[in-house]
Amino acid sequence: MKIALLGYGKMGKAIEEIAINRGHEIVLRVSEDIEAYNLDELEIDAAIDFSIPKAAYKNITTAFKHKVPVVCGTTGWLDDYEKVTKLCKEEDSAFLYASNFSLGVNVFFELNKKLAHMMKGLDDYAVEIEEIHHTEKLDAPSGTAISLAQQIIAENPNKNGWQLDHADKDEIPIYAKRIKDVPGTHTVSYESKIDTIEIMHMAKSRQGFALGAVIAAEWLKDKKGVFTMRDVLSSLF
Ligand SMILES: NC(=O)c1ccc[n+]([C@@H]2O[C@H](COP(=O)([O-])OP(=O)(O)OC[C@H]3O[C@@H](n4cnc5c(N)ncnc54)[C@H](O)[C@@H]3O)[C@@H](O)[C@H]2O)c1
Ligand SMILES: O=C(O)C1=N[C@H](C(=O)O)CCC1
């Protein structure tokens, strides 16, 4: 496949290495305003966006206009998600966003949903989420922590939202910590006076995120519509 990297930072470089090892060609590396690049002559099969929150919307929608399918891992731009999916359908293009592309986190998501379902009637337990990432991360809380909160809210009628650092009784608190070089650690805890139940995922490197993004791009090629990582991994879950 011919791949365009929209964002060529820590993740862009990790994706490049894995994509080349899997036989793909990187035909474009975008590091600034996408309008500075010519997308038309490159016959791009898929774009993979790991850029910055304020660039993601323009990158994604520009790719759609050039009939290029987009895999997006950039977090912190989701206020525009509905607009993006509408435009994807209007342009007859293809789009796949995941807050976290690693297989391990996608297994963790399924565990989180199952645990939330089991805990929803147990009022003695208070739920909270903690995420830890490297100090260069621009957004807080992480996209993954938001996904975890949304999964719990979908299962538990007593929870209506989440908040960073504190929460009302009907909300889930998310605590975001920044520590040098941490690739990404997420913990969901249920605490009562008697005990604590915890599930945790700790990434050891960026390799899992990058591999998942390349697999998603391979899967998305020649498809039309809006998809999630659950579609890619449907044979597993
Ligand atoms: N979904 C996942 O699995 C996953 C995993 C890791 C990181 N992320 C997310 O991916 C994003 C990138 O993470 P990173 O660690 O590579 O960050 P990074 O800061 O290392 O890289 C971002 C790059 O984007 C570039 N950039 C700036 N403006 C741009 C523009 N207009 N168009 C394209 N690129 C532009 C910057 O020059 C920088 O090199 C973040 O939002 C992060 O939260 C998601
Ligand atoms: O390094 C980052 O930034 C990460 N961002 C994603 C998030 O916000 O959940 C995934 C984990 C790494």
PDB file of N, CA and C and ligand atoms in Angstrom, residues 5-13 29-34 37 49-56 58-59 72-77 97-102 133-134 136-139 142-144 183 206 208-210 213, ligand 1:
ATOM      1  N   LEU A   5       1.553   9.692   5.844  1.00  0.00           N
ATOM      2  CA  LEU A   5       1.584   9.901   7.296  1.00  0.00           C
ATOM      3  C   LEU A   5       1.237  11.353   7.582  1.00  0.00           C
ATOM      4  N   LEU A   6       0.076  11.594   8.195  1.00  0.00           N
ATOM      5  CA  LEU A   6      -0.325  12.952   8.575  1.00  0.00           C
ATOM      6  C   LEU A   6       0.089  13.115  10.035  1.00  0.00           C
ATOM      7  N   GLY A   7       1.259  13.723  10.243  1.00  0.00           N
ATOM      8  CA  GLY A   7       1.890  13.745  11.565  1.00  0.00           C
ATOM      9  C   GLY A   7       3.093  12.826  11.506  1.00  0.00           C
ATOM     10  N   TYR A   8       4.273  13.399  11.736  1.00  0.00           N
ATOM     11  CA  TYR A   8       5.503  12.602  11.649  1.00  0.00           C
ATOM     12  C   TYR A   8       6.345  12.844  12.896  1.00  0.00           C
ATOM     13  N   GLY A   9       5.660  12.623  14.046  1.00  0.00           N
ATOM     14  CA  GLY A   9       6.351  12.752  15.328  1.00  0.00           C
ATOM     15  C   GLY A   9       6.656  11.356  15.864  1.00  0.00           C
ATOM     16  N   LYS A  10       6.497  11.181  17.181  1.00  0.00           N
ATOM     17  CA  LYS A  10       6.850   9.887  17.806  1.00  0.00           C
ATOM     18  C   LYS A  10       6.047   8.746  17.173  1.00  0.00           C
ATOM     19  N   MET A  11       4.739   8.953  17.008  1.00  0.00           N
ATOM     20  CA  MET A  11       3.904   7.886  16.441  1.00  0.00           C
ATOM     21  C   MET A  11       4.117   7.742  14.941  1.00  0.00           C
ATOM     22  N   GLY A  12       4.209   8.855  14.224  1.00  0.00           N
ATOM     23  CA  GLY A  12       4.427   8.778  12.778  1.00  0.00           C
ATOM     24  C   GLY A  12       5.662   7.942  12.465  1.00  0.00           C
ATOM     25  N   LYS A  13       6.711   8.164  13.233  1.00  0.00           N
ATOM     26  CA  LYS A  13       7.973   7.429  12.980  1.00  0.00           C
ATOM     27  C   LYS A  13       7.830   5.942  13.353  1.00  0.00           C
ATOM     28  N   ARG A  29       4.943  12.479   4.047  1.00  0.00           N
ATOM     29  CA  ARG A  29       5.084  12.736   5.492  1.00  0.00           C
ATOM     30  C   ARG A  29       4.692  14.191   5.724  1.00  0.00           C
ATOM     31  N   VAL A  30       3.566  14.403   6.430  1.00  0.00           N
ATOM     32  CA  VAL A  30       3.042  15.760   6.638  1.00  0.00           C
ATOM     33  C   VAL A  30       3.358  16.208   8.066  1.00  0.00           C
ATOM     34  N   SER A  31       4.023  17.368   8.187  1.00  0.00           N
ATOM     35  CA  SER A  31       4.408  17.858   9.518  1.00  0.00           C
ATOM     36  C   SER A  31       3.877  19.249   9.812  1.00  0.00           C
ATOM     37  N   GLU A  32       3.212  19.840   8.811  1.00  0.00           N
ATOM     38  CA  GLU A  32       2.652  21.187   9.014  1.00  0.00           C
ATOM     39  C   GLU A  32       1.367  21.270   8.202  1.00  0.00           C
ATOM     40  N   ASP A  33       0.820  22.470   8.034  1.00  0.00           N
ATOM     41  CA  ASP A  33      -0.463  22.653   7.343  1.00  0.00           C
ATOM     42  C   ASP A  33      -0.544  21.794   6.071  1.00  0.00           C
ATOM     43  N   ILE A  34      -1.554  20.941   5.990  1.00  0.00           N
ATOM     44  CA  ILE A  34      -1.665  19.965   4.893  1.00  0.00           C
ATOM     45  C   ILE A  34      -1.790  20.641   3.525  1.00  0.00           C
ATOM     46  N   TYR A  37       1.010  20.597   0.868  1.00  0.00           N
ATOM     47  CA  TYR A  37       1.407  19.356   0.185  1.00  0.00           C
ATOM     48  C   TYR A  37       0.438  19.063  -0.969  1.00  0.00           C
ATOM     49  N   ASP A  49      -3.387   9.455  10.372  1.00  0.00           N
ATOM     50  CA  ASP A  49      -3.199  10.730  11.069  1.00  0.00           C
ATOM     51  C   ASP A  49      -2.866  10.508  12.543  1.00  0.00           C
ATOM     52  N   PHE A  50      -1.637  10.819  12.914  1.00  0.00           N
ATOM     53  CA  PHE A  50      -1.240  10.936  14.323  1.00  0.00           C
ATOM     54  C   PHE A  50      -0.543  12.287  14.410  1.00  0.00           C
ATOM     55  N   SER A  51      -1.349  13.353  14.516  1.00  0.00           N
ATOM     56  CA  SER A  51      -0.788  14.697  14.476  1.00  0.00           C
ATOM     57  C   SER A  51      -1.053  15.393  15.812  1.00  0.00           C
ATOM     58  N   ILE A  52      -1.702  16.520  15.765  1.00  0.00           N
ATOM     59  CA  ILE A  52      -2.008  17.260  16.997  1.00  0.00           C
ATOM     60  C   ILE A  52      -3.498  17.597  16.987  1.00  0.00           C
ATOM     61  N   PRO A  53      -4.102  17.782  18.177  1.00  0.00           N
ATOM     62  CA  PRO A  53      -5.566  17.970  18.217  1.00  0.00           C
ATOM     63  C   PRO A  53      -6.066  19.049  17.267  1.00  0.00           C
ATOM     64  N   LYS A  54      -5.377  20.188  17.192  1.00  0.00           N
ATOM     65  CA  LYS A  54      -5.945  21.272  16.386  1.00  0.00           C
ATOM     66  C   LYS A  54      -5.742  21.084  14.879  1.00  0.00           C
ATOM     67  N   ALA A  55      -4.964  20.085  14.464  1.00  0.00           N
ATOM     68  CA  ALA A  55      -4.754  19.833  13.030  1.00  0.00           C
ATOM     69  C   ALA A  55      -5.606  18.686  12.503  1.00  0.00           C
ATOM     70  N   ALA A  56      -6.115  17.841  13.389  1.00  0.00           N
ATOM     71  CA  ALA A  56      -6.727  16.585  12.934  1.00  0.00           C
ATOM     72  C   ALA A  56      -7.915  16.828  11.995  1.00  0.00           C
ATOM     73  N   LYS A  58      -8.772  19.287   9.961  1.00  0.00           N
ATOM     74  CA  LYS A  58      -8.397  19.733   8.605  1.00  0.00           C
ATOM     75  C   LYS A  58      -7.691  18.615   7.830  1.00  0.00           C
ATOM     76  N   ASN A  59      -6.818  17.892   8.514  1.00  0.00           N
ATOM     77  CA  ASN A  59      -6.107  16.788   7.847  1.00  0.00           C
ATOM     78  C   ASN A  59      -7.088  15.739   7.325  1.00  0.00           C
ATOM     79  N   CYS A  72      -7.374   7.439  11.896  1.00  0.00           N
ATOM     80  CA  CYS A  72      -6.972   8.548  12.777  1.00  0.00           C
ATOM     81  C   CYS A  72      -6.777   8.070  14.205  1.00  0.00           C
ATOM     82  N   GLY A  73      -5.588   8.358  14.758  1.00  0.00           N
ATOM     83  CA  GLY A  73      -5.318   8.048  16.161  1.00  0.00           C
ATOM     84  C   GLY A  73      -5.135   9.288  17.002  1.00  0.00           C
ATOM     85  N   THR A  74      -5.158  10.443  16.342  1.00  0.00           N
ATOM     86  CA  THR A  74      -4.991  11.692  17.101  1.00  0.00           C
ATOM     87  C   THR A  74      -6.148  11.838  18.087  1.00  0.00           C
ATOM     88  N   THR A  75      -5.821  12.248  19.307  1.00  0.00           N
ATOM     89  CA  THR A  75      -6.847  12.434  20.340  1.00  0.00           C
ATOM     90  C   THR A  75      -7.047  13.933  20.580  1.00  0.00           C
ATOM     91  N   GLY A  76      -8.104  14.258  21.328  1.00  0.00           N
ATOM     92  CA  GLY A  76      -8.311  15.646  21.734  1.00  0.00           C
ATOM     93  C   GLY A  76      -9.022  16.508  20.706  1.00  0.00           C
ATOM     94  N   TRP A  77      -9.685  15.913  19.702  1.00  0.00           N
ATOM     95  CA  TRP A  77     -10.396  16.706  18.683  1.00  0.00           C
ATOM     96  C   TRP A  77     -11.854  16.259  18.532  1.00  0.00           C
ATOM     97  N   TYR A  97     -11.555   5.932  13.366  1.00  0.00           N
ATOM     98  CA  TYR A  97     -10.892   6.563  14.517  1.00  0.00           C
ATOM     99  C   TYR A  97     -10.827   5.553  15.654  1.00  0.00           C
ATOM    100  N   ALA A  98      -9.705   5.511  16.356  1.00  0.00           N
ATOM    101  CA  ALA A  98      -9.621   4.754  17.616  1.00  0.00           C
ATOM    102  C   ALA A  98      -8.809   5.577  18.602  1.00  0.00           C
ATOM    103  N   SER A  99      -9.305   5.672  19.833  1.00  0.00           N
ATOM    104  CA  SER A  99      -8.532   6.372  20.862  1.00  0.00           C
ATOM    105  C   SER A  99      -7.286   5.578  21.201  1.00  0.00           C
ATOM    106  N   ASN A 100      -7.329   4.275  20.906  1.00  0.00           N
ATOM    107  CA  ASN A 100      -6.156   3.440  21.188  1.00  0.00           C
ATOM    108  C   ASN A 100      -6.172   2.239  20.245  1.00  0.00           C
ATOM    109  N   PHE A 101      -5.109   2.088  19.453  1.00  0.00           N
ATOM    110  CA  PHE A 101      -5.063   1.043  18.423  1.00  0.00           C
ATOM    111  C   PHE A 101      -4.456  -0.256  18.922  1.00  0.00           C
ATOM    112  N   SER A 102      -3.967  -0.301  20.163  1.00  0.00           N
ATOM    113  CA  SER A 102      -3.258  -1.523  20.559  1.00  0.00           C
ATOM    114  C   SER A 102      -4.251  -2.651  20.812  1.00  0.00           C
ATOM    115  N   HIS A 133       0.644   9.356  31.304  1.00  0.00           N
ATOM    116  CA  HIS A 133       1.358   9.473  30.025  1.00  0.00           C
ATOM    117  C   HIS A 133       2.587  10.357  30.190  1.00  0.00           C
ATOM    118  N   HIS A 134       3.434  10.316  29.158  1.00  0.00           N
ATOM    119  CA  HIS A 134       4.639  11.141  29.056  1.00  0.00           C
ATOM    120  C   HIS A 134       4.294  12.636  29.132  1.00  0.00           C
ATOM    121  N   GLU A 136       5.069  15.071  27.261  1.00  0.00           N
ATOM    122  CA  GLU A 136       4.860  15.818  26.009  1.00  0.00           C
ATOM    123  C   GLU A 136       3.416  15.762  25.532  1.00  0.00           C
ATOM    124  N   LYS A 137       2.601  14.965  26.195  1.00  0.00           N
ATOM    125  CA  LYS A 137       1.214  14.810  25.724  1.00  0.00           C
ATOM    126  C   LYS A 137       0.455  16.129  25.841  1.00  0.00           C
ATOM    127  N   LEU A 138      -0.263  16.511  24.756  1.00  0.00           N
ATOM    128  CA  LEU A 138      -0.923  17.825  24.714  1.00  0.00           C
ATOM    129  C   LEU A 138      -2.300  17.802  25.368  1.00  0.00           C
ATOM    130  N   ASP A 139      -2.994  16.661  25.315  1.00  0.00           N
ATOM    131  CA  ASP A 139      -4.381  16.618  25.792  1.00  0.00           C
ATOM    132  C   ASP A 139      -4.499  15.861  27.119  1.00  0.00           C
ATOM    133  N   SER A 142      -6.610  11.475  28.555  1.00  0.00           N
ATOM    134  CA  SER A 142      -6.287  10.771  27.309  1.00  0.00           C
ATOM    135  C   SER A 142      -7.567  10.338  26.608  1.00  0.00           C
ATOM    136  N   GLY A 143      -7.462  10.150  25.286  1.00  0.00           N
ATOM    137  CA  GLY A 143      -8.607   9.626  24.537  1.00  0.00           C
ATOM    138  C   GLY A 143      -9.032   8.264  25.054  1.00  0.00           C
ATOM    139  N   THR A 144      -8.055   7.457  25.449  1.00  0.00           N
ATOM    140  CA  THR A 144      -8.359   6.109  25.964  1.00  0.00           C
ATOM    141  C   THR A 144      -9.169   6.193  27.258  1.00  0.00           C
ATOM    142  N   PRO A 183       4.695   5.541  28.090  1.00  0.00           N
ATOM    143  CA  PRO A 183       3.945   5.425  26.828  1.00  0.00           C
ATOM    144  C   PRO A 183       2.422   5.459  27.026  1.00  0.00           C
ATOM    145  N   ARG A 206       5.504   2.218  22.170  1.00  0.00           N
ATOM    146  CA  ARG A 206       4.471   2.679  21.222  1.00  0.00           C
ATOM    147  C   ARG A 206       4.198   1.644  20.136  1.00  0.00           C
ATOM    148  N   GLY A 208       2.683  -1.263  19.995  1.00  0.00           N
ATOM    149  CA  GLY A 208       1.316  -1.807  19.884  1.00  0.00           C
ATOM    150  C   GLY A 208       0.367  -0.825  19.221  1.00  0.00           C
ATOM    151  N   PHE A 209       0.499   0.465  19.554  1.00  0.00           N
ATOM    152  CA  PHE A 209      -0.359   1.494  18.927  1.00  0.00           C
ATOM    153  C   PHE A 209      -0.066   1.541  17.420  1.00  0.00           C
ATOM    154  N   ALA A 210       1.227   1.512  17.073  1.00  0.00           N
ATOM    155  CA  ALA A 210       1.636   1.674  15.670  1.00  0.00           C
ATOM    156  C   ALA A 210       1.212   0.463  14.835  1.00  0.00           C
ATOM    157  N   ALA A 213      -2.474   0.550  14.155  1.00  0.00           N
ATOM    158  CA  ALA A 213      -2.856   1.569  13.162  1.00  0.00           C
ATOM    159  C   ALA A 213      -2.564   1.079  11.740  1.00  0.00           C
TER     160      ALA A 213
HETATM  161  N1  LIG B   1      -4.845   6.178  19.123  1.00  0.00           N
HETATM  162  C1  LIG B   1      -3.692   5.693  19.579  1.00  0.00           C
HETATM  163  O1  LIG B   1      -3.480   4.466  19.666  1.00  0.00           O
HETATM  164  C2  LIG B   1      -2.626   6.672  19.961  1.00  0.00           C
HETATM  165  C3  LIG B   1      -1.377   6.227  20.403  1.00  0.00           C
HETATM  166  C4  LIG B   1      -0.378   7.170  20.646  1.00  0.00           C
HETATM  167  C5  LIG B   1      -0.640   8.515  20.445  1.00  0.00           C
HETATM  168  N2  LIG B   1      -1.868   8.905  20.023  1.00  0.00           N
HETATM  169  C6  LIG B   1      -2.172  10.286  19.712  1.00  0.00           C
HETATM  170  O2  LIG B   1      -1.508  10.603  18.485  1.00  0.00           O
HETATM  171  C7  LIG B   1      -1.171  11.995  18.455  1.00  0.00           C
HETATM  172  C8  LIG B   1       0.313  12.136  18.124  1.00  0.00           C
HETATM  173  O3  LIG B   1       1.073  11.560  19.140  1.00  0.00           O
HETATM  174  P1  LIG B   1       2.685  11.629  19.079  1.00  0.00           P
HETATM  175  O4  LIG B   1       3.135  11.028  20.356  1.00  0.00           O
HETATM  176  O5  LIG B   1       3.181  11.112  17.791  1.00  0.00           O
HETATM  177  O6  LIG B   1       2.900  13.210  19.147  1.00  0.00           O
HETATM  178  P2  LIG B   1       4.166  14.043  18.602  1.00  0.00           P
HETATM  179  O7  LIG B   1       4.057  15.375  19.254  1.00  0.00           O
HETATM  180  O8  LIG B   1       5.406  13.254  18.755  1.00  0.00           O
HETATM  181  O9  LIG B   1       3.866  14.183  17.025  1.00  0.00           O
HETATM  182  C9  LIG B   1       2.897  15.038  16.489  1.00  0.00           C
HETATM  183  C10 LIG B   1       3.454  15.596  15.200  1.00  0.00           C
HETATM  184  O10 LIG B   1       2.441  16.334  14.506  1.00  0.00           O
HETATM  185  C11 LIG B   1       3.119  17.349  13.789  1.00  0.00           C
HETATM  186  N3  LIG B   1       2.205  18.388  13.334  1.00  0.00           N
HETATM  187  C12 LIG B   1       1.998  19.644  13.806  1.00  0.00           C
HETATM  188  N4  LIG B   1       1.077  20.278  13.044  1.00  0.00           N
HETATM  189  C13 LIG B   1       0.700  19.406  12.087  1.00  0.00           C
HETATM  190  C14 LIG B   1      -0.211  19.469  11.003  1.00  0.00           C
HETATM  191  N5  LIG B   1      -0.942  20.565  10.743  1.00  0.00           N
HETATM  192  N6  LIG B   1      -0.380  18.357  10.236  1.00  0.00           N
HETATM  193  C15 LIG B   1       0.341  17.240  10.487  1.00  0.00           C
HETATM  194  N7  LIG B   1       1.240  17.139  11.482  1.00  0.00           N
HETATM  195  C16 LIG B   1       1.412  18.199  12.274  1.00  0.00           C
HETATM  196  C17 LIG B   1       4.174  17.870  14.755  1.00  0.00           C
HETATM  197  O11 LIG B   1       5.208  18.498  14.038  1.00  0.00           O
HETATM  198  C18 LIG B   1       4.625  16.562  15.420  1.00  0.00           C
HETATM  199  O12 LIG B   1       5.773  16.053  14.781  1.00  0.00           O
HETATM  200  C19 LIG B   1      -1.608  12.547  19.806  1.00  0.00           C
HETATM  201  O13 LIG B   1      -2.892  13.130  19.670  1.00  0.00           O
HETATM  202  C20 LIG B   1      -1.700  11.313  20.692  1.00  0.00           C
HETATM  203  O14 LIG B   1      -2.626  11.456  21.749  1.00  0.00           O
HETATM  204  C21 LIG B   1      -2.861   8.011  19.802  1.00  0.00           C
END
